mmCIF file with all atom_site columns, C-alpha atoms in Angstrom:
data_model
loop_
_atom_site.group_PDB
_atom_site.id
_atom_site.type_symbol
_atom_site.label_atom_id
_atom_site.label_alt_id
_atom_site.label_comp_id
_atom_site.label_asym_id
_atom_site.label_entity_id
_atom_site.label_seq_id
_atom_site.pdbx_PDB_ins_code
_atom_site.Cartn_x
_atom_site.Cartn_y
_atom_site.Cartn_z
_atom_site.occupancy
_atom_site.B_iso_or_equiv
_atom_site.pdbx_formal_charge
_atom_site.auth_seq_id
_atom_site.auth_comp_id
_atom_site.auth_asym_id
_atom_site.auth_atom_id
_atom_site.pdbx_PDB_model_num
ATOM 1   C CA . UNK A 1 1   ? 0.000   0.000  0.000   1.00 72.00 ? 1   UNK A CA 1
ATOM 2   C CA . UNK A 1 2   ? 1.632   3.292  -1.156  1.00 86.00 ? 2   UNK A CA 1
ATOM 3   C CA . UNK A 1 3   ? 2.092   6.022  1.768   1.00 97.00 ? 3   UNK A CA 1
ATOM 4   C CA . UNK A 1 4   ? 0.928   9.436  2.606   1.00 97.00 ? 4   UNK A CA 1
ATOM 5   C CA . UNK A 1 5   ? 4.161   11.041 1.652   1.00 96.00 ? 5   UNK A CA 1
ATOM 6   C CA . UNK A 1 6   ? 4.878   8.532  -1.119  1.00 96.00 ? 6   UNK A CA 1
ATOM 7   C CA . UNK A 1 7   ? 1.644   9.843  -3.013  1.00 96.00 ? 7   UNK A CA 1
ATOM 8   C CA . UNK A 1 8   ? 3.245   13.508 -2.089  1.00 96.00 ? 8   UNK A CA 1
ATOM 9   C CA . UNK A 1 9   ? 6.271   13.218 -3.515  1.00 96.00 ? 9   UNK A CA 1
ATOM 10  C CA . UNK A 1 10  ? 4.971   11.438 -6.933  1.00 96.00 ? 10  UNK A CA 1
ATOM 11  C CA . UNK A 1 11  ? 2.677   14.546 -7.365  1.00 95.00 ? 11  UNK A CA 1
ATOM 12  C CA . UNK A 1 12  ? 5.415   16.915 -6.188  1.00 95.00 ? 12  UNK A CA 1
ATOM 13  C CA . UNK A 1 13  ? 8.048   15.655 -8.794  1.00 95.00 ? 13  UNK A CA 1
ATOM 14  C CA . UNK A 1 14  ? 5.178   15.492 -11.714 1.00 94.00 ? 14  UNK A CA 1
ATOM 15  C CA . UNK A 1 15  ? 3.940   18.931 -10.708 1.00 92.00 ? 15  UNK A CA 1
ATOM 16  C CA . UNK A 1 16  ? 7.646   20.496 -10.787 1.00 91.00 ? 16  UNK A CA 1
ATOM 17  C CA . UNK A 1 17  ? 8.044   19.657 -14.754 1.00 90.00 ? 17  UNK A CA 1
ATOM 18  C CA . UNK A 1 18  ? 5.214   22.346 -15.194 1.00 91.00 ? 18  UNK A CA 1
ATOM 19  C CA . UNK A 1 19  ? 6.103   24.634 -12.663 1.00 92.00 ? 19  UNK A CA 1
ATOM 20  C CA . UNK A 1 20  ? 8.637   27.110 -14.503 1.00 92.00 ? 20  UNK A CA 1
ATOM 21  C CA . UNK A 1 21  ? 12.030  27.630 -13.305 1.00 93.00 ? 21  UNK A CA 1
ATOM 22  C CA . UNK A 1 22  ? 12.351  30.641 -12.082 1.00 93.00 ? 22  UNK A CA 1
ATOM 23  C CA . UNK A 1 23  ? 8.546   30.228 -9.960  1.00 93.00 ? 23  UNK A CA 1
ATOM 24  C CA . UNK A 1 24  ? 10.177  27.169 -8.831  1.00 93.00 ? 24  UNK A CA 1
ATOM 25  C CA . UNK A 1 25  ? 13.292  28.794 -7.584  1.00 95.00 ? 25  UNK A CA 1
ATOM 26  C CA . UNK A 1 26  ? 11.162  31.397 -5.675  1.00 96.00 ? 26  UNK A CA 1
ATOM 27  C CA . UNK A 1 27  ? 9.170   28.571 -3.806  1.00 95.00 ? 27  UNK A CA 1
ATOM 28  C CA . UNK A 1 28  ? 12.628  26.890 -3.368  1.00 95.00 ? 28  UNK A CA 1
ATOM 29  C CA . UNK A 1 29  ? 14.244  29.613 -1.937  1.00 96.00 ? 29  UNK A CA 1
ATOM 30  C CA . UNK A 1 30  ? 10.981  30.100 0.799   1.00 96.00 ? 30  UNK A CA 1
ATOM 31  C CA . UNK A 1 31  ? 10.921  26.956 1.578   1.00 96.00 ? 31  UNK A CA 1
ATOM 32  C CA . UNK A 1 32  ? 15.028  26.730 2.438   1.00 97.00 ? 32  UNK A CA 1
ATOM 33  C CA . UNK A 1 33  ? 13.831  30.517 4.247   1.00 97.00 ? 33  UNK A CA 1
ATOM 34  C CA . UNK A 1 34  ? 11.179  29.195 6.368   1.00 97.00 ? 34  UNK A CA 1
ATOM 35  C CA . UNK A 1 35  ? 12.784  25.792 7.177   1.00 96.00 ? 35  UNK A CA 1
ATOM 36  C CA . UNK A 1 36  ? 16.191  27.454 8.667   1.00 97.00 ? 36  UNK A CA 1
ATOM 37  C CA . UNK A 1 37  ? 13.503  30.286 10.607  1.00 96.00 ? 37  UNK A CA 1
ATOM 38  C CA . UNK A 1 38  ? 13.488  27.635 13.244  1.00 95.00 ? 38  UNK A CA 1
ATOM 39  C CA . UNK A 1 39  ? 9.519   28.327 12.816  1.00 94.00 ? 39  UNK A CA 1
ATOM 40  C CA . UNK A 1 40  ? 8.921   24.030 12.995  1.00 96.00 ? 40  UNK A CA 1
ATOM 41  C CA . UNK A 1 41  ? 11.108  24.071 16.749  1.00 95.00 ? 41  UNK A CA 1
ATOM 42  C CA . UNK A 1 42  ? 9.066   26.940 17.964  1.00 95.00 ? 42  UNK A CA 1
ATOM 43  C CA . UNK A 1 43  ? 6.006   24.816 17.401  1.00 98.00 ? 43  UNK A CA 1
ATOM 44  C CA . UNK A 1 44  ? 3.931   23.349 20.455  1.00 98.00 ? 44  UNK A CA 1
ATOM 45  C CA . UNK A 1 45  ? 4.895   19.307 21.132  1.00 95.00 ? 45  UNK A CA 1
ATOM 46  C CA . UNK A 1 46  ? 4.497   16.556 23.020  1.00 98.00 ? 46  UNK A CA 1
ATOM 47  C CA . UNK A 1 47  ? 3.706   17.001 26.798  1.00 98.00 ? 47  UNK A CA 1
ATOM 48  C CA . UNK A 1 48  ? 1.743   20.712 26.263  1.00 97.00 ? 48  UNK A CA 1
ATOM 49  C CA . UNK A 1 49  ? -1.589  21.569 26.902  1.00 98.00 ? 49  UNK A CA 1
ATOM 50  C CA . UNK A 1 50  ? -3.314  22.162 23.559  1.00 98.00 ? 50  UNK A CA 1
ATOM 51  C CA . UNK A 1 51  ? -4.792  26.012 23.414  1.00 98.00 ? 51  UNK A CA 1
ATOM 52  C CA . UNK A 1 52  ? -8.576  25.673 23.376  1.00 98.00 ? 52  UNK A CA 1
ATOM 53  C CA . UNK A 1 53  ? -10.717 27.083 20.702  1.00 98.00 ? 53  UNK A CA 1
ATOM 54  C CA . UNK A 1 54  ? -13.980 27.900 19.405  1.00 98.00 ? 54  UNK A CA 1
ATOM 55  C CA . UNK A 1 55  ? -14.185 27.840 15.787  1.00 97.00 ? 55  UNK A CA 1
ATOM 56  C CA . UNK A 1 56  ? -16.965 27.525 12.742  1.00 96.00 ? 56  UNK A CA 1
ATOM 57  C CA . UNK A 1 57  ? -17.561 24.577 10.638  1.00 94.00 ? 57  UNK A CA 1
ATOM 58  C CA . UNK A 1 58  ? -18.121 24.207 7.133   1.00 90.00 ? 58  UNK A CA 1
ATOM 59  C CA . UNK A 1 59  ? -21.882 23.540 7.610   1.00 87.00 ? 59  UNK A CA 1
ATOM 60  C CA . UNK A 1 60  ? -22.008 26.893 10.292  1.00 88.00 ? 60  UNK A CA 1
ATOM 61  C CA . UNK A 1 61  ? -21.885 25.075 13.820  1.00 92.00 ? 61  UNK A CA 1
ATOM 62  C CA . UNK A 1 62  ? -19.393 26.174 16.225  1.00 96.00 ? 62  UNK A CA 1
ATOM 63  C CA . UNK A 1 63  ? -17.146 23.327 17.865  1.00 97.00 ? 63  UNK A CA 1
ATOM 64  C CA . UNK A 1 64  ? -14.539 23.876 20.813  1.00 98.00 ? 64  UNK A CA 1
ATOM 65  C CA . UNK A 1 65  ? -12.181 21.872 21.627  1.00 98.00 ? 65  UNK A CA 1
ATOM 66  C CA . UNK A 1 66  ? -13.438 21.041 25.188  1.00 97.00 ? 66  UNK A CA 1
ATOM 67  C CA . UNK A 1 67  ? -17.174 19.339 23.262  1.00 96.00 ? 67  UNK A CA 1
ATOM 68  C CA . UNK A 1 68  ? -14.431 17.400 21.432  1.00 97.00 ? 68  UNK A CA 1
ATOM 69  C CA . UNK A 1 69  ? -12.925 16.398 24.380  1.00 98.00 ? 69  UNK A CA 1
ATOM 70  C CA . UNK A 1 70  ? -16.038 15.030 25.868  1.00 97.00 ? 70  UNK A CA 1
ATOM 71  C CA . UNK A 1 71  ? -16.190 12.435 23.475  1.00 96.00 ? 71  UNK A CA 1
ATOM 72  C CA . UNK A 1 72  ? -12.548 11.390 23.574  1.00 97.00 ? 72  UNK A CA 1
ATOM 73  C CA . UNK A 1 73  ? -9.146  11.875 22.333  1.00 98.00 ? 73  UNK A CA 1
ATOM 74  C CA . UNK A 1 74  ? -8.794  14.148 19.336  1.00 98.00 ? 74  UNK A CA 1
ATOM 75  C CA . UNK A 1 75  ? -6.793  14.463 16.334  1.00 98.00 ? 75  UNK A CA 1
ATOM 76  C CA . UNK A 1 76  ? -6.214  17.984 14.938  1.00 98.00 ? 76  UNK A CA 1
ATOM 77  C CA . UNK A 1 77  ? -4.576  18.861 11.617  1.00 98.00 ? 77  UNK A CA 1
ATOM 78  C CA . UNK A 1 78  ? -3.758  22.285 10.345  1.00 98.00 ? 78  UNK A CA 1
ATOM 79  C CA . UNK A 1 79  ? -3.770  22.507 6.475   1.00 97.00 ? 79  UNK A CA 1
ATOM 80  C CA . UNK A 1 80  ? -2.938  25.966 4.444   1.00 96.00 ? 80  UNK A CA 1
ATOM 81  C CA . UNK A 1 81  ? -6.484  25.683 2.150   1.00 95.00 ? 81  UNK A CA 1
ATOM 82  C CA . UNK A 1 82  ? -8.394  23.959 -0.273  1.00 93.00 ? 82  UNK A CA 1
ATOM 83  C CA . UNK A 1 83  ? -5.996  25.745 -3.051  1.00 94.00 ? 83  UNK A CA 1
ATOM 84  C CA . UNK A 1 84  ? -3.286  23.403 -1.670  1.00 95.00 ? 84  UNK A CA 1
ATOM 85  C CA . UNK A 1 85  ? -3.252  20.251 -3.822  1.00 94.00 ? 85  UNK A CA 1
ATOM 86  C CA . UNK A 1 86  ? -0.824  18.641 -1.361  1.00 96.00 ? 86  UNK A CA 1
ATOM 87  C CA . UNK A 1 87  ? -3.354  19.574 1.119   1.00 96.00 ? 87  UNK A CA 1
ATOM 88  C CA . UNK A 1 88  ? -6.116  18.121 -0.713  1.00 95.00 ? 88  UNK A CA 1
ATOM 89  C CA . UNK A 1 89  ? -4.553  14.843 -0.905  1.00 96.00 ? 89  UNK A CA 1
ATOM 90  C CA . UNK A 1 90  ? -3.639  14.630 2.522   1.00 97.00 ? 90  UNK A CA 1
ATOM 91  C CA . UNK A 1 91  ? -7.171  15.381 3.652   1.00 96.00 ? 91  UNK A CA 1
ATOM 92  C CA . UNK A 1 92  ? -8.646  12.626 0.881   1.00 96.00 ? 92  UNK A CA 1
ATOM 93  C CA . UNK A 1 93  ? -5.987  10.303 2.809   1.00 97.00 ? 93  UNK A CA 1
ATOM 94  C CA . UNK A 1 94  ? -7.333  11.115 6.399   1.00 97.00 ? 94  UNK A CA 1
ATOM 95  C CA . UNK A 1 95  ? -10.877 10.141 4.888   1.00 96.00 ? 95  UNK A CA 1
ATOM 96  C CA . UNK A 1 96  ? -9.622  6.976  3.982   1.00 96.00 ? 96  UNK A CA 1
ATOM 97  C CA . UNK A 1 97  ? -8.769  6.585  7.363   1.00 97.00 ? 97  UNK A CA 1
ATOM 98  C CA . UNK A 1 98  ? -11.757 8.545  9.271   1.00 97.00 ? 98  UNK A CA 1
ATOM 99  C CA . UNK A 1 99  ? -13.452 5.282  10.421  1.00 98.00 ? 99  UNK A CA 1
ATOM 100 C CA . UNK A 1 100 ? -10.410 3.797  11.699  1.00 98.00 ? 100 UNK A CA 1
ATOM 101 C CA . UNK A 1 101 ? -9.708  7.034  13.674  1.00 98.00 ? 101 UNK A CA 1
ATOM 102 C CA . UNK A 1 102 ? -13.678 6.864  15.002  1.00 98.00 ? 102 UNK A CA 1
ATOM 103 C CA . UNK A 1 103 ? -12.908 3.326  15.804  1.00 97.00 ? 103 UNK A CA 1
ATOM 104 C CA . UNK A 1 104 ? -10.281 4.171  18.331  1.00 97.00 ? 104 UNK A CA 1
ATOM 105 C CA . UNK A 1 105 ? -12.709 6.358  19.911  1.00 97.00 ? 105 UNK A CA 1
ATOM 106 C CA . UNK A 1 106 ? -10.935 9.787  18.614  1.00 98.00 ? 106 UNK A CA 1
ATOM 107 C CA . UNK A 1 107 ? -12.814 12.761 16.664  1.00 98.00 ? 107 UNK A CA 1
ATOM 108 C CA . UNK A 1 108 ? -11.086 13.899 14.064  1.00 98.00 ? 108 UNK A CA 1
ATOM 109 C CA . UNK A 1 109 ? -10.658 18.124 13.146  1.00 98.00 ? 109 UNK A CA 1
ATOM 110 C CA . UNK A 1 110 ? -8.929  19.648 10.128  1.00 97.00 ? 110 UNK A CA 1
ATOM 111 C CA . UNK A 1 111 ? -8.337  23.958 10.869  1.00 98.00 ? 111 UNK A CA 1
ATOM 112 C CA . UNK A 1 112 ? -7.738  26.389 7.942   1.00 97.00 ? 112 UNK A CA 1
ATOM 113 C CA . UNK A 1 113 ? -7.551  29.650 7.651   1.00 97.00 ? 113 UNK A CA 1
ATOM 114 C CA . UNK A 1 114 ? -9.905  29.969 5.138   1.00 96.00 ? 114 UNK A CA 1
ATOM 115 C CA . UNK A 1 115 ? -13.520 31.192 5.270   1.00 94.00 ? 115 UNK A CA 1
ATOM 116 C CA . UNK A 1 116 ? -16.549 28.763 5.746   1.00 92.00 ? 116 UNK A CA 1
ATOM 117 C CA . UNK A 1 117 ? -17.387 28.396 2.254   1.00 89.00 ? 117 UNK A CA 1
ATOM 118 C CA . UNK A 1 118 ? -14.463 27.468 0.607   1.00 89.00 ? 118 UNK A CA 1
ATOM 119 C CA . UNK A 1 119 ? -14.306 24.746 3.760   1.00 88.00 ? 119 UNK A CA 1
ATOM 120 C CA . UNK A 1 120 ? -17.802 23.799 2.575   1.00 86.00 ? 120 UNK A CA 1
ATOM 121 C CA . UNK A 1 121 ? -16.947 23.340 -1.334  1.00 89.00 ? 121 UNK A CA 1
ATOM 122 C CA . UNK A 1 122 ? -13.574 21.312 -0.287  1.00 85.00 ? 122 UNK A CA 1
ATOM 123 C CA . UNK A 1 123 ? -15.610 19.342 1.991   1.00 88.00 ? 123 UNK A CA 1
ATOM 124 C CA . UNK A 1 124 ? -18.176 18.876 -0.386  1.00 91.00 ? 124 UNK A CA 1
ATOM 125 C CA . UNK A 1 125 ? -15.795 17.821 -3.615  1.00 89.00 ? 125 UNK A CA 1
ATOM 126 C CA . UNK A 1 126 ? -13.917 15.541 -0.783  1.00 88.00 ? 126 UNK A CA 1
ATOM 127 C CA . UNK A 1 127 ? -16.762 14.076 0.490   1.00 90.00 ? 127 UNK A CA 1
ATOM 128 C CA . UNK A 1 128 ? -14.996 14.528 3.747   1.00 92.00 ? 128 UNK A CA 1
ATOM 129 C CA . UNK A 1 129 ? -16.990 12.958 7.166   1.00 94.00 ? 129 UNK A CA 1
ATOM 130 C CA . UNK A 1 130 ? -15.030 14.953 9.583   1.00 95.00 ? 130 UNK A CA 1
ATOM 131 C CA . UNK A 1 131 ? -15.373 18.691 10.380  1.00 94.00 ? 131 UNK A CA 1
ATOM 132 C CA . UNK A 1 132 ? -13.371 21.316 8.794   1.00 95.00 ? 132 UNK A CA 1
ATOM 133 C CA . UNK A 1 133 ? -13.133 24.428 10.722  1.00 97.00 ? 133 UNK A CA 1
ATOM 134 C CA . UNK A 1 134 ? -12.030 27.779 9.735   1.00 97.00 ? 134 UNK A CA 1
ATOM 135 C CA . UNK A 1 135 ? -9.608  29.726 11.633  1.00 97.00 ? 135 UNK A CA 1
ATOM 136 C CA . UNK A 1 136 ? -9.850  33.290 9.866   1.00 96.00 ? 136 UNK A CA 1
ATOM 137 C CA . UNK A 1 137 ? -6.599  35.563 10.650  1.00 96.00 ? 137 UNK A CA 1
ATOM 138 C CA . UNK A 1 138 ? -4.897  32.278 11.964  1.00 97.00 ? 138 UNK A CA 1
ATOM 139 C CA . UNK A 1 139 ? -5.238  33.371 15.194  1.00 97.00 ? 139 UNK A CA 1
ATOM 140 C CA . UNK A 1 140 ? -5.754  29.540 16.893  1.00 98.00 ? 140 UNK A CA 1
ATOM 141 C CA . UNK A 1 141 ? -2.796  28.221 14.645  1.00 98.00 ? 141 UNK A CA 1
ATOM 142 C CA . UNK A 1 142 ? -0.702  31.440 16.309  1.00 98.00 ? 142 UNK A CA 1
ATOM 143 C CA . UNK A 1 143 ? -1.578  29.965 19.679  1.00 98.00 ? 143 UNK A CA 1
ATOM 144 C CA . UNK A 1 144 ? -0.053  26.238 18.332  1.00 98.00 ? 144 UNK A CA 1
ATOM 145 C CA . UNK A 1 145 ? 2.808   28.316 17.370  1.00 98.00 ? 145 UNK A CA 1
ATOM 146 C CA . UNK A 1 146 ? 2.329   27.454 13.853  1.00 98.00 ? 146 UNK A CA 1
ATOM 147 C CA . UNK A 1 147 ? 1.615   30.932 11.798  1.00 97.00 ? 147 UNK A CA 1
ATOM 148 C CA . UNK A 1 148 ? 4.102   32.697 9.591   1.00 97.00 ? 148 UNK A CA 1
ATOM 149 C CA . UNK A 1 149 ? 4.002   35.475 7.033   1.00 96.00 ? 149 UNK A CA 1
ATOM 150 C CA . UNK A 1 150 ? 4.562   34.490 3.453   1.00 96.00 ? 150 UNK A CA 1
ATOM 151 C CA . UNK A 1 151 ? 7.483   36.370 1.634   1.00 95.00 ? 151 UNK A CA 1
ATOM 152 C CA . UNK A 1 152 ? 6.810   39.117 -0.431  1.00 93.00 ? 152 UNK A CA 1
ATOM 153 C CA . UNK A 1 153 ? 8.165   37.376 -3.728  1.00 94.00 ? 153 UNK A CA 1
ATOM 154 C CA . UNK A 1 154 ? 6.236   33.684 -3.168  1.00 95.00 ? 154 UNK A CA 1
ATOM 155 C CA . UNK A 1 155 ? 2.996   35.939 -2.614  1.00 93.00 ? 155 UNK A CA 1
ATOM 156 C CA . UNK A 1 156 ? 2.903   37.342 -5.780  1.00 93.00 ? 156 UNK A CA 1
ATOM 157 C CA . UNK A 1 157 ? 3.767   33.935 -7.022  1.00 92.00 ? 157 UNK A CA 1
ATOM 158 C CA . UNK A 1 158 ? 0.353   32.876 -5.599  1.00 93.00 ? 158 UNK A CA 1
ATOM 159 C CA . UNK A 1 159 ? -1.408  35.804 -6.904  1.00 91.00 ? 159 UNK A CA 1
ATOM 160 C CA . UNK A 1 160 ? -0.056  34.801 -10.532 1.00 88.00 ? 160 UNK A CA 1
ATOM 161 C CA . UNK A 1 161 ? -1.316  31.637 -9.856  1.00 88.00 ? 161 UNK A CA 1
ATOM 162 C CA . UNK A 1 162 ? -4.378  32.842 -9.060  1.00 90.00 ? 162 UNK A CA 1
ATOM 163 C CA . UNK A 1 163 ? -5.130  31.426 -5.563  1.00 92.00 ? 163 UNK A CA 1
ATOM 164 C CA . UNK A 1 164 ? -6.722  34.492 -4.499  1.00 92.00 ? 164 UNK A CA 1
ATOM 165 C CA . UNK A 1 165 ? -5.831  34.311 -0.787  1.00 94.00 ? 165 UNK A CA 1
ATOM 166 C CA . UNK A 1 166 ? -7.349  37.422 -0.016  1.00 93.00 ? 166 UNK A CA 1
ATOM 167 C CA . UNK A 1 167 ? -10.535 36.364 -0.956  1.00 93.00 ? 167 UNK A CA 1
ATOM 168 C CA . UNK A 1 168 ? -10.391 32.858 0.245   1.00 94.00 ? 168 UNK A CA 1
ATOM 169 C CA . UNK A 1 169 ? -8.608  33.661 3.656   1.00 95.00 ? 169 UNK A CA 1
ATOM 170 C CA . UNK A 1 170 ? -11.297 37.060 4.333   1.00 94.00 ? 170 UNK A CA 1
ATOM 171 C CA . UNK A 1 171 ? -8.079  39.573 4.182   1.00 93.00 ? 171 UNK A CA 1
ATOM 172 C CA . UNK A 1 172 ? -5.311  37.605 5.691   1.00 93.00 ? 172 UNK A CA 1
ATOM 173 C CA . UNK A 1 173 ? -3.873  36.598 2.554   1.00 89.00 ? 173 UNK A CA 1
ATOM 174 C CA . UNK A 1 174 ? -0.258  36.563 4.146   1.00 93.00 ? 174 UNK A CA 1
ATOM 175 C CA . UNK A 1 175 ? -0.691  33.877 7.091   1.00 96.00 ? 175 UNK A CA 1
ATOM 176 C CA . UNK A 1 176 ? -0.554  30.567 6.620   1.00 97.00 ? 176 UNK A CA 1
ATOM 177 C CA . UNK A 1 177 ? 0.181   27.526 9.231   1.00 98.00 ? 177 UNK A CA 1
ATOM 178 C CA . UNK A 1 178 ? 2.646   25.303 9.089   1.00 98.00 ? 178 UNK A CA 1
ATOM 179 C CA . UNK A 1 179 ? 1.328   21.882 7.814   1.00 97.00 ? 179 UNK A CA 1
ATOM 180 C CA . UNK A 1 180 ? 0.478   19.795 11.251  1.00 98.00 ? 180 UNK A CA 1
ATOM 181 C CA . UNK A 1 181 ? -1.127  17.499 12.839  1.00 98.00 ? 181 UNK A CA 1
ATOM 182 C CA . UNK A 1 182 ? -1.434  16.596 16.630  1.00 98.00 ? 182 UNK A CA 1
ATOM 183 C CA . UNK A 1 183 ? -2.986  13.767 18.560  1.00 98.00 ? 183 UNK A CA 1
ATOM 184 C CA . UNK A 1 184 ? -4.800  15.402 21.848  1.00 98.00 ? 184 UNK A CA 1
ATOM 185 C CA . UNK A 1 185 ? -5.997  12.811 24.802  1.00 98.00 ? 185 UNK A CA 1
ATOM 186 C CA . UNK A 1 186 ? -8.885  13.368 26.858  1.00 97.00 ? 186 UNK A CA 1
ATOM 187 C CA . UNK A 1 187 ? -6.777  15.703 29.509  1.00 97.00 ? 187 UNK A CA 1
ATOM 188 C CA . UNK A 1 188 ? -5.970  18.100 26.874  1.00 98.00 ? 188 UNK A CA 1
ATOM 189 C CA . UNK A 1 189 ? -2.803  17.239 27.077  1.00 98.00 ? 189 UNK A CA 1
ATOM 190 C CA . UNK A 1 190 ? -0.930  16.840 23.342  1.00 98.00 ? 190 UNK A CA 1
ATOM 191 C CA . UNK A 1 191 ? 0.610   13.236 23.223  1.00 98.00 ? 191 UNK A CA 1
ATOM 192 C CA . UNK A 1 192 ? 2.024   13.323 19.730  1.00 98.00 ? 192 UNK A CA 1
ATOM 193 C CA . UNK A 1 193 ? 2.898   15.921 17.104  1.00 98.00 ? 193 UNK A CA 1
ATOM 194 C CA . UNK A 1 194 ? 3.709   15.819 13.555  1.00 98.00 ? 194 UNK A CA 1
ATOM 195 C CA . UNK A 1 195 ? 4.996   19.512 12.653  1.00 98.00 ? 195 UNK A CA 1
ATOM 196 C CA . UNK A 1 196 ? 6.733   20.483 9.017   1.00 96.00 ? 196 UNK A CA 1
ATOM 197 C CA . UNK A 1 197 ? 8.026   23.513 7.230   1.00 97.00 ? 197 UNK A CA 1
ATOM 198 C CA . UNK A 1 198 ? 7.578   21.620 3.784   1.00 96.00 ? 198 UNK A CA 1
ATOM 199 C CA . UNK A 1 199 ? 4.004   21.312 2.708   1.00 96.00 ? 199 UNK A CA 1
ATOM 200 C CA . UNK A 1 200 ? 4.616   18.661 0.636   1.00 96.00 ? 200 UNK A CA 1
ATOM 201 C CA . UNK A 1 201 ? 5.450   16.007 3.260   1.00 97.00 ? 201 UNK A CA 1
ATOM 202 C CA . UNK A 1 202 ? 2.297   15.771 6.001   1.00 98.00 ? 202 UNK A CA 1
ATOM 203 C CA . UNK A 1 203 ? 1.456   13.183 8.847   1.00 98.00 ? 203 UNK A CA 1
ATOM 204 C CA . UNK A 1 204 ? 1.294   9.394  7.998   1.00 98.00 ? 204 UNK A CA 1
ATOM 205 C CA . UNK A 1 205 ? -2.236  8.008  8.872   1.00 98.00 ? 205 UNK A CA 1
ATOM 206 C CA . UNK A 1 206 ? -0.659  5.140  9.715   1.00 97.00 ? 206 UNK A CA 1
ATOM 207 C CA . UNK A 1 207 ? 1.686   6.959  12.583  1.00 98.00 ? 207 UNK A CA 1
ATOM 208 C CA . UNK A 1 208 ? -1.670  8.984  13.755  1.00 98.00 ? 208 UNK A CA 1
ATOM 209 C CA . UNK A 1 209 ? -3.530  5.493  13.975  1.00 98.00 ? 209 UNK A CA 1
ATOM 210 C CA . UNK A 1 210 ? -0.439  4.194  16.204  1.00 98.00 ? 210 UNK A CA 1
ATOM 211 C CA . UNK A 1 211 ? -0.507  7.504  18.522  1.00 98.00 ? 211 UNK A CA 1
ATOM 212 C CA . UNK A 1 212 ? -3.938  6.870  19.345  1.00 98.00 ? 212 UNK A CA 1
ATOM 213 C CA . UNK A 1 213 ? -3.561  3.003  20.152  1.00 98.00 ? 213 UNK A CA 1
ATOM 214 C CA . UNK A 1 214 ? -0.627  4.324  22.536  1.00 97.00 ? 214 UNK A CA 1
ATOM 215 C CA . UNK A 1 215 ? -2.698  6.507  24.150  1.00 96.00 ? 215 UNK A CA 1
ATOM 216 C CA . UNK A 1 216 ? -4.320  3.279  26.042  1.00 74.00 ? 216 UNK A CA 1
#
């Protein structure tokens, strides 16, 4: 069975013979930028409370953390947007394993900073089961220590492309979060954390799936 990150780096070296080469040294040259900012070590881990939140859903309900919490262990994932084709597969790849995360008694979350709708259409074109909440100005990925500022060069890269970040992210077309994904227990405590500058390699279901059975 092919991995996560397998499937990740087949699309990445496909989708780099039609990127051309001088937007591809621009996204190069952030990426080397934001993985030496130390930005990934600054991160919250293993052994820290997770920062509550209050957030809406795609379908307009508000969920905290805590209502989470009263139904068990949780696993949270930060993702940039439904723009993000990595993103996009790694969400399809959680789906595939959203029954065997329910079966370990966990709820499963995925945050973005984009607004409600575009959370609805992804969820929608995804057929995704699990709720995806939208964290407009980043502020709750901030408190996971996971926000940074695009550059000013690989933002006009994404305007060119057409992304449309301001739109999609209501204004805050600058912050993104790092890629993560953390496994929460019952306490609130985090027990395991998956955290990456490059947004082409995300957390293995397979690892989450393993968290949770350590959890007890």
């Amino acid at each position: 069975m092919t991995t996560l990150n397998a499937e990740l780096r087949t699309f990445f070296e496909a989708r780099q013979q039609q990127i051309p080469a001088e937007i591809r040294e621009i996204m190069q040259r952030a990426s080397q930028e934001l993985a030496a900012s130390g930005q990934a070590d600054r991160a919250l881990t293993v052994g820290t409370p997770a920062p509550r939140f209050s957030l809406p859903s795609a379908t307009g309900q508000t969920l905290t953390l805590d209502d989470l919490l009263a139904q068990g262990p949780v696993v949270l994932t930060f993702y940039r947007g439904a723009w993000c084709p990595y993103c996009n597969i790694a969400l399809r790849a959680l789906q595939q394993h959203h029954e065997a995360i329910l079966s370990r008694g966990a709820r499963l979350v995925a945050v973005s900073p984009q607004i409600p709708d575009e959370s609805l259409t992804l969820a929608e074109k995804h057929a995704l089961d699990f709720a995806v909440l939208s964290d407009i100005g980043s502020d709750i990925a901030k408190q996971y220590g996971l926000a940074f500022d695009l550059p000013d060069e690989l933002a006009a890269v994404y305007d060119k492309l057409g992304f449309d970040l301001q739109r999609v992210n209501n204004g805050h077309s600058r912050t993104l979060p790092l890629p993560a994904t953390y496994v929460i227990d019952r306490d609130g405590t985090i027990r395991w954390a998956f955290v990456n500058t490059d947004y082409t390699s995300r957390a293995e279901p397979a690892d989450i799936l393993d968290a949770l059975d350590a959890l007890g």
